[in-house]
């Protein structure tokens, strides 16, 4: 459903529902941060972050499909690419330097946060052409 100005209605947006936001984004972030503090194994940290980024990326893409949120169209692919990169680091497919894992996690997180900037410029929800 659309508002009068052609934008998607916000009630479909999972970020506006506390339970959905908690499940799709808050819990994965908390698990990733917890893994950083609770284990010294970089493979475990990489595995937890890879799953967390993948989970959040899927949540963003599903939310983008539901409500056409601009941030989700951008952050979904960013988080999935971050999950792939962190996963490759975790299994040793990419030879890491001493800070490569932390840098990859940080870069993915910062890019996902920067994906809110276009919403300030163009609005939160994408516009669909009306068929009249």
mmCIF file with all atom_site columns, C-alpha atoms in Angstrom:
data_model
loop_
_atom_site.group_PDB
_atom_site.id
_atom_site.type_symbol
_atom_site.label_atom_id
_atom_site.label_alt_id
_atom_site.label_comp_id
_atom_site.label_asym_id
_atom_site.label_entity_id
_atom_site.label_seq_id
_atom_site.pdbx_PDB_ins_code
_atom_site.Cartn_x
_atom_site.Cartn_y
_atom_site.Cartn_z
_atom_site.occupancy
_atom_site.B_iso_or_equiv
_atom_site.pdbx_formal_charge
_atom_site.auth_seq_id
_atom_site.auth_comp_id
_atom_site.auth_asym_id
_atom_site.auth_atom_id
_atom_site.pdbx_PDB_model_num
ATOM 1   C CA . UNK A 1 1   ? 0.000  0.000   0.000   1.00 0.00 ? 1   UNK A CA 1
ATOM 2   C CA . UNK A 1 2   ? 1.112  3.523   -0.707  1.00 0.00 ? 2   UNK A CA 1
ATOM 3   C CA . UNK A 1 3   ? 0.632  6.871   0.941   1.00 0.00 ? 3   UNK A CA 1
ATOM 4   C CA . UNK A 1 4   ? -0.909 9.723   -1.031  1.00 0.00 ? 4   UNK A CA 1
ATOM 5   C CA . UNK A 1 5   ? 2.531  10.911  -2.164  1.00 0.00 ? 5   UNK A CA 1
ATOM 6   C CA . UNK A 1 6   ? 3.414  7.498   -3.635  1.00 0.00 ? 6   UNK A CA 1
ATOM 7   C CA . UNK A 1 7   ? 5.746  6.381   -0.855  1.00 0.00 ? 7   UNK A CA 1
ATOM 8   C CA . UNK A 1 8   ? 5.460  3.054   0.898   1.00 0.00 ? 8   UNK A CA 1
ATOM 9   C CA . UNK A 1 9   ? 3.556  3.008   4.163   1.00 0.00 ? 9   UNK A CA 1
ATOM 10  C CA . UNK A 1 10  ? 5.802  2.769   7.212   1.00 0.00 ? 10  UNK A CA 1
ATOM 11  C CA . UNK A 1 11  ? 3.842  0.092   9.137   1.00 0.00 ? 11  UNK A CA 1
ATOM 12  C CA . UNK A 1 12  ? 5.451  -2.579  6.943   1.00 0.00 ? 12  UNK A CA 1
ATOM 13  C CA . UNK A 1 13  ? 8.914  -1.361  7.997   1.00 0.00 ? 13  UNK A CA 1
ATOM 14  C CA . UNK A 1 14  ? 10.456 -3.854  10.418  1.00 0.00 ? 14  UNK A CA 1
ATOM 15  C CA . UNK A 1 15  ? 12.722 -1.163  11.844  1.00 0.00 ? 15  UNK A CA 1
ATOM 16  C CA . UNK A 1 16  ? 9.625  0.477   13.313  1.00 0.00 ? 16  UNK A CA 1
ATOM 17  C CA . UNK A 1 17  ? 8.609  -2.717  15.124  1.00 0.00 ? 17  UNK A CA 1
ATOM 18  C CA . UNK A 1 18  ? 10.743 -3.316  18.242  1.00 0.00 ? 18  UNK A CA 1
ATOM 19  C CA . UNK A 1 19  ? 10.501 -7.121  18.176  1.00 0.00 ? 19  UNK A CA 1
ATOM 20  C CA . UNK A 1 20  ? 11.480 -7.361  14.499  1.00 0.00 ? 20  UNK A CA 1
ATOM 21  C CA . UNK A 1 21  ? 14.318 -4.853  14.897  1.00 0.00 ? 21  UNK A CA 1
ATOM 22  C CA . UNK A 1 22  ? 15.589 -6.784  17.898  1.00 0.00 ? 22  UNK A CA 1
ATOM 23  C CA . UNK A 1 23  ? 15.563 -10.113 16.045  1.00 0.00 ? 23  UNK A CA 1
ATOM 24  C CA . UNK A 1 24  ? 16.975 -8.914  12.732  1.00 0.00 ? 24  UNK A CA 1
ATOM 25  C CA . UNK A 1 25  ? 19.565 -6.340  13.840  1.00 0.00 ? 25  UNK A CA 1
ATOM 26  C CA . UNK A 1 26  ? 20.102 -5.881  17.590  1.00 0.00 ? 26  UNK A CA 1
ATOM 27  C CA . UNK A 1 27  ? 20.716 -9.525  18.554  1.00 0.00 ? 27  UNK A CA 1
ATOM 28  C CA . UNK A 1 28  ? 23.230 -10.175 15.722  1.00 0.00 ? 28  UNK A CA 1
ATOM 29  C CA . UNK A 1 29  ? 25.170 -7.032  16.629  1.00 0.00 ? 29  UNK A CA 1
ATOM 30  C CA . UNK A 1 30  ? 25.181 -8.014  20.309  1.00 0.00 ? 30  UNK A CA 1
ATOM 31  C CA . UNK A 1 31  ? 26.386 -11.527 19.450  1.00 0.00 ? 31  UNK A CA 1
ATOM 32  C CA . UNK A 1 32  ? 29.173 -10.174 17.242  1.00 0.00 ? 32  UNK A CA 1
ATOM 33  C CA . UNK A 1 33  ? 30.381 -7.718  19.868  1.00 0.00 ? 33  UNK A CA 1
ATOM 34  C CA . UNK A 1 34  ? 30.138 -10.424 22.538  1.00 0.00 ? 34  UNK A CA 1
ATOM 35  C CA . UNK A 1 35  ? 32.240 -12.799 20.445  1.00 0.00 ? 35  UNK A CA 1
ATOM 36  C CA . UNK A 1 36  ? 34.947 -10.133 20.245  1.00 0.00 ? 36  UNK A CA 1
ATOM 37  C CA . UNK A 1 37  ? 35.117 -9.971  24.042  1.00 0.00 ? 37  UNK A CA 1
ATOM 38  C CA . UNK A 1 38  ? 34.442 -13.605 25.001  1.00 0.00 ? 38  UNK A CA 1
ATOM 39  C CA . UNK A 1 39  ? 36.837 -15.481 22.739  1.00 0.00 ? 39  UNK A CA 1
ATOM 40  C CA . UNK A 1 40  ? 40.385 -15.029 21.566  1.00 0.00 ? 40  UNK A CA 1
ATOM 41  C CA . UNK A 1 41  ? 39.972 -17.280 18.521  1.00 0.00 ? 41  UNK A CA 1
ATOM 42  C CA . UNK A 1 42  ? 39.799 -15.185 15.373  1.00 0.00 ? 42  UNK A CA 1
ATOM 43  C CA . UNK A 1 43  ? 38.077 -18.069 13.546  1.00 0.00 ? 43  UNK A CA 1
ATOM 44  C CA . UNK A 1 44  ? 35.188 -18.077 16.031  1.00 0.00 ? 44  UNK A CA 1
ATOM 45  C CA . UNK A 1 45  ? 34.918 -14.288 15.919  1.00 0.00 ? 45  UNK A CA 1
ATOM 46  C CA . UNK A 1 46  ? 34.913 -14.408 12.111  1.00 0.00 ? 46  UNK A CA 1
ATOM 47  C CA . UNK A 1 47  ? 32.260 -17.137 12.075  1.00 0.00 ? 47  UNK A CA 1
ATOM 48  C CA . UNK A 1 48  ? 29.980 -15.230 14.459  1.00 0.00 ? 48  UNK A CA 1
ATOM 49  C CA . UNK A 1 49  ? 30.351 -11.972 12.519  1.00 0.00 ? 49  UNK A CA 1
ATOM 50  C CA . UNK A 1 50  ? 29.867 -13.721 9.166   1.00 0.00 ? 50  UNK A CA 1
ATOM 51  C CA . UNK A 1 51  ? 26.582 -15.220 10.359  1.00 0.00 ? 51  UNK A CA 1
ATOM 52  C CA . UNK A 1 52  ? 25.544 -11.922 11.977  1.00 0.00 ? 52  UNK A CA 1
ATOM 53  C CA . UNK A 1 53  ? 26.260 -9.889  8.832   1.00 0.00 ? 53  UNK A CA 1
ATOM 54  C CA . UNK A 1 54  ? 24.504 -12.451 6.642   1.00 0.00 ? 54  UNK A CA 1
ATOM 55  C CA . UNK A 1 55  ? 21.457 -12.481 8.968   1.00 0.00 ? 55  UNK A CA 1
ATOM 56  C CA . UNK A 1 56  ? 21.261 -8.675  9.018   1.00 0.00 ? 56  UNK A CA 1
ATOM 57  C CA . UNK A 1 57  ? 21.796 -8.475  5.245   1.00 0.00 ? 57  UNK A CA 1
ATOM 58  C CA . UNK A 1 58  ? 18.926 -10.875 4.588   1.00 0.00 ? 58  UNK A CA 1
ATOM 59  C CA . UNK A 1 59  ? 16.783 -8.896  7.045   1.00 0.00 ? 59  UNK A CA 1
ATOM 60  C CA . UNK A 1 60  ? 17.570 -5.678  5.188   1.00 0.00 ? 60  UNK A CA 1
ATOM 61  C CA . UNK A 1 61  ? 16.766 -7.157  1.785   1.00 0.00 ? 61  UNK A CA 1
ATOM 62  C CA . UNK A 1 62  ? 13.483 -8.620  3.045   1.00 0.00 ? 62  UNK A CA 1
ATOM 63  C CA . UNK A 1 63  ? 12.615 -5.291  4.660   1.00 0.00 ? 63  UNK A CA 1
ATOM 64  C CA . UNK A 1 64  ? 13.486 -3.449  1.439   1.00 0.00 ? 64  UNK A CA 1
ATOM 65  C CA . UNK A 1 65  ? 11.112 -5.713  -0.405  1.00 0.00 ? 65  UNK A CA 1
ATOM 66  C CA . UNK A 1 66  ? 8.371  -5.146  2.176   1.00 0.00 ? 66  UNK A CA 1
ATOM 67  C CA . UNK A 1 67  ? 8.512  -1.370  2.549   1.00 0.00 ? 67  UNK A CA 1
ATOM 68  C CA . UNK A 1 68  ? 11.024 -0.073  -0.046  1.00 0.00 ? 68  UNK A CA 1
ATOM 69  C CA . UNK A 1 69  ? 13.277 1.506   2.591   1.00 0.00 ? 69  UNK A CA 1
ATOM 70  C CA . UNK A 1 70  ? 16.238 3.145   0.850   1.00 0.00 ? 70  UNK A CA 1
ATOM 71  C CA . UNK A 1 71  ? 18.728 2.294   3.611   1.00 0.00 ? 71  UNK A CA 1
ATOM 72  C CA . UNK A 1 72  ? 17.845 -1.391  3.320   1.00 0.00 ? 72  UNK A CA 1
ATOM 73  C CA . UNK A 1 73  ? 18.423 -1.436  -0.443  1.00 0.00 ? 73  UNK A CA 1
ATOM 74  C CA . UNK A 1 74  ? 21.985 -0.244  0.222   1.00 0.00 ? 74  UNK A CA 1
ATOM 75  C CA . UNK A 1 75  ? 22.884 -1.930  3.499   1.00 0.00 ? 75  UNK A CA 1
ATOM 76  C CA . UNK A 1 76  ? 21.561 -5.377  2.526   1.00 0.00 ? 76  UNK A CA 1
ATOM 77  C CA . UNK A 1 77  ? 24.180 -5.980  -0.192  1.00 0.00 ? 77  UNK A CA 1
ATOM 78  C CA . UNK A 1 78  ? 26.884 -4.259  1.902   1.00 0.00 ? 78  UNK A CA 1
ATOM 79  C CA . UNK A 1 79  ? 26.221 -6.611  4.819   1.00 0.00 ? 79  UNK A CA 1
ATOM 80  C CA . UNK A 1 80  ? 26.164 -9.684  2.563   1.00 0.00 ? 80  UNK A CA 1
ATOM 81  C CA . UNK A 1 81  ? 29.498 -8.736  0.980   1.00 0.00 ? 81  UNK A CA 1
ATOM 82  C CA . UNK A 1 82  ? 30.871 -8.119  4.480   1.00 0.00 ? 82  UNK A CA 1
ATOM 83  C CA . UNK A 1 83  ? 29.643 -11.562 5.552   1.00 0.00 ? 83  UNK A CA 1
ATOM 84  C CA . UNK A 1 84  ? 31.400 -13.128 2.572   1.00 0.00 ? 84  UNK A CA 1
ATOM 85  C CA . UNK A 1 85  ? 34.659 -11.272 3.263   1.00 0.00 ? 85  UNK A CA 1
ATOM 86  C CA . UNK A 1 86  ? 34.640 -12.098 6.987   1.00 0.00 ? 86  UNK A CA 1
ATOM 87  C CA . UNK A 1 87  ? 33.738 -15.710 6.211   1.00 0.00 ? 87  UNK A CA 1
ATOM 88  C CA . UNK A 1 88  ? 36.631 -16.018 3.758   1.00 0.00 ? 88  UNK A CA 1
ATOM 89  C CA . UNK A 1 89  ? 38.963 -14.603 6.385   1.00 0.00 ? 89  UNK A CA 1
ATOM 90  C CA . UNK A 1 90  ? 37.619 -17.064 8.946   1.00 0.00 ? 90  UNK A CA 1
ATOM 91  C CA . UNK A 1 91  ? 38.254 -20.153 6.823   1.00 0.00 ? 91  UNK A CA 1
ATOM 92  C CA . UNK A 1 92  ? 41.685 -18.912 5.757   1.00 0.00 ? 92  UNK A CA 1
ATOM 93  C CA . UNK A 1 93  ? 40.868 -18.392 2.079   1.00 0.00 ? 93  UNK A CA 1
ATOM 94  C CA . UNK A 1 94  ? 42.263 -14.860 2.376   1.00 0.00 ? 94  UNK A CA 1
ATOM 95  C CA . UNK A 1 95  ? 45.638 -14.432 4.033   1.00 0.00 ? 95  UNK A CA 1
ATOM 96  C CA . UNK A 1 96  ? 44.978 -11.919 6.786   1.00 0.00 ? 96  UNK A CA 1
ATOM 97  C CA . UNK A 1 97  ? 47.287 -9.358  8.274   1.00 0.00 ? 97  UNK A CA 1
ATOM 98  C CA . UNK A 1 98  ? 47.224 -8.695  12.004  1.00 0.00 ? 98  UNK A CA 1
ATOM 99  C CA . UNK A 1 99  ? 44.183 -6.382  11.848  1.00 0.00 ? 99  UNK A CA 1
ATOM 100 C CA . UNK A 1 100 ? 42.434 -7.540  8.687   1.00 0.00 ? 100 UNK A CA 1
ATOM 101 C CA . UNK A 1 101 ? 39.482 -9.180  10.463  1.00 0.00 ? 101 UNK A CA 1
ATOM 102 C CA . UNK A 1 102 ? 38.797 -6.176  12.698  1.00 0.00 ? 102 UNK A CA 1
ATOM 103 C CA . UNK A 1 103 ? 39.224 -3.785  9.767   1.00 0.00 ? 103 UNK A CA 1
ATOM 104 C CA . UNK A 1 104 ? 36.800 -5.792  7.605   1.00 0.00 ? 104 UNK A CA 1
ATOM 105 C CA . UNK A 1 105 ? 34.205 -5.856  10.390  1.00 0.00 ? 105 UNK A CA 1
ATOM 106 C CA . UNK A 1 106 ? 34.647 -2.124  10.982  1.00 0.00 ? 106 UNK A CA 1
ATOM 107 C CA . UNK A 1 107 ? 34.474 -1.188  7.302   1.00 0.00 ? 107 UNK A CA 1
ATOM 108 C CA . UNK A 1 108 ? 31.318 -3.265  6.803   1.00 0.00 ? 108 UNK A CA 1
ATOM 109 C CA . UNK A 1 109 ? 29.699 -1.669  9.864   1.00 0.00 ? 109 UNK A CA 1
ATOM 110 C CA . UNK A 1 110 ? 30.638 1.877   8.843   1.00 0.00 ? 110 UNK A CA 1
ATOM 111 C CA . UNK A 1 111 ? 29.378 1.384   5.279   1.00 0.00 ? 111 UNK A CA 1
ATOM 112 C CA . UNK A 1 112 ? 26.087 0.020   6.636   1.00 0.00 ? 112 UNK A CA 1
ATOM 113 C CA . UNK A 1 113 ? 25.791 3.083   8.896   1.00 0.00 ? 113 UNK A CA 1
ATOM 114 C CA . UNK A 1 114 ? 26.612 5.438   6.008   1.00 0.00 ? 114 UNK A CA 1
ATOM 115 C CA . UNK A 1 115 ? 23.738 3.913   4.055   1.00 0.00 ? 115 UNK A CA 1
ATOM 116 C CA . UNK A 1 116 ? 21.415 6.067   6.195   1.00 0.00 ? 116 UNK A CA 1
ATOM 117 C CA . UNK A 1 117 ? 22.810 9.239   4.538   1.00 0.00 ? 117 UNK A CA 1
ATOM 118 C CA . UNK A 1 118 ? 20.828 8.882   1.275   1.00 0.00 ? 118 UNK A CA 1
ATOM 119 C CA . UNK A 1 119 ? 17.616 8.789   3.346   1.00 0.00 ? 119 UNK A CA 1
ATOM 120 C CA . UNK A 1 120 ? 18.403 12.289  4.588   1.00 0.00 ? 120 UNK A CA 1
ATOM 121 C CA . UNK A 1 121 ? 18.749 13.470  0.991   1.00 0.00 ? 121 UNK A CA 1
ATOM 122 C CA . UNK A 1 122 ? 16.022 11.529  -0.853  1.00 0.00 ? 122 UNK A CA 1
ATOM 123 C CA . UNK A 1 123 ? 13.687 10.399  1.918   1.00 0.00 ? 123 UNK A CA 1
ATOM 124 C CA . UNK A 1 124 ? 13.269 7.185   3.849   1.00 0.00 ? 124 UNK A CA 1
ATOM 125 C CA . UNK A 1 125 ? 11.066 5.230   1.465   1.00 0.00 ? 125 UNK A CA 1
ATOM 126 C CA . UNK A 1 126 ? 11.379 4.715   -2.264  1.00 0.00 ? 126 UNK A CA 1
ATOM 127 C CA . UNK A 1 127 ? 8.671  6.003   -4.525  1.00 0.00 ? 127 UNK A CA 1
ATOM 128 C CA . UNK A 1 128 ? 6.759  3.745   -6.849  1.00 0.00 ? 128 UNK A CA 1
ATOM 129 C CA . UNK A 1 129 ? 5.076  4.943   -9.967  1.00 0.00 ? 129 UNK A CA 1
ATOM 130 C CA . UNK A 1 130 ? 1.337  5.006   -9.646  1.00 0.00 ? 130 UNK A CA 1
ATOM 131 C CA . UNK A 1 131 ? -0.681 3.189   -12.237 1.00 0.00 ? 131 UNK A CA 1
ATOM 132 C CA . UNK A 1 132 ? -3.640 5.441   -13.033 1.00 0.00 ? 132 UNK A CA 1
#
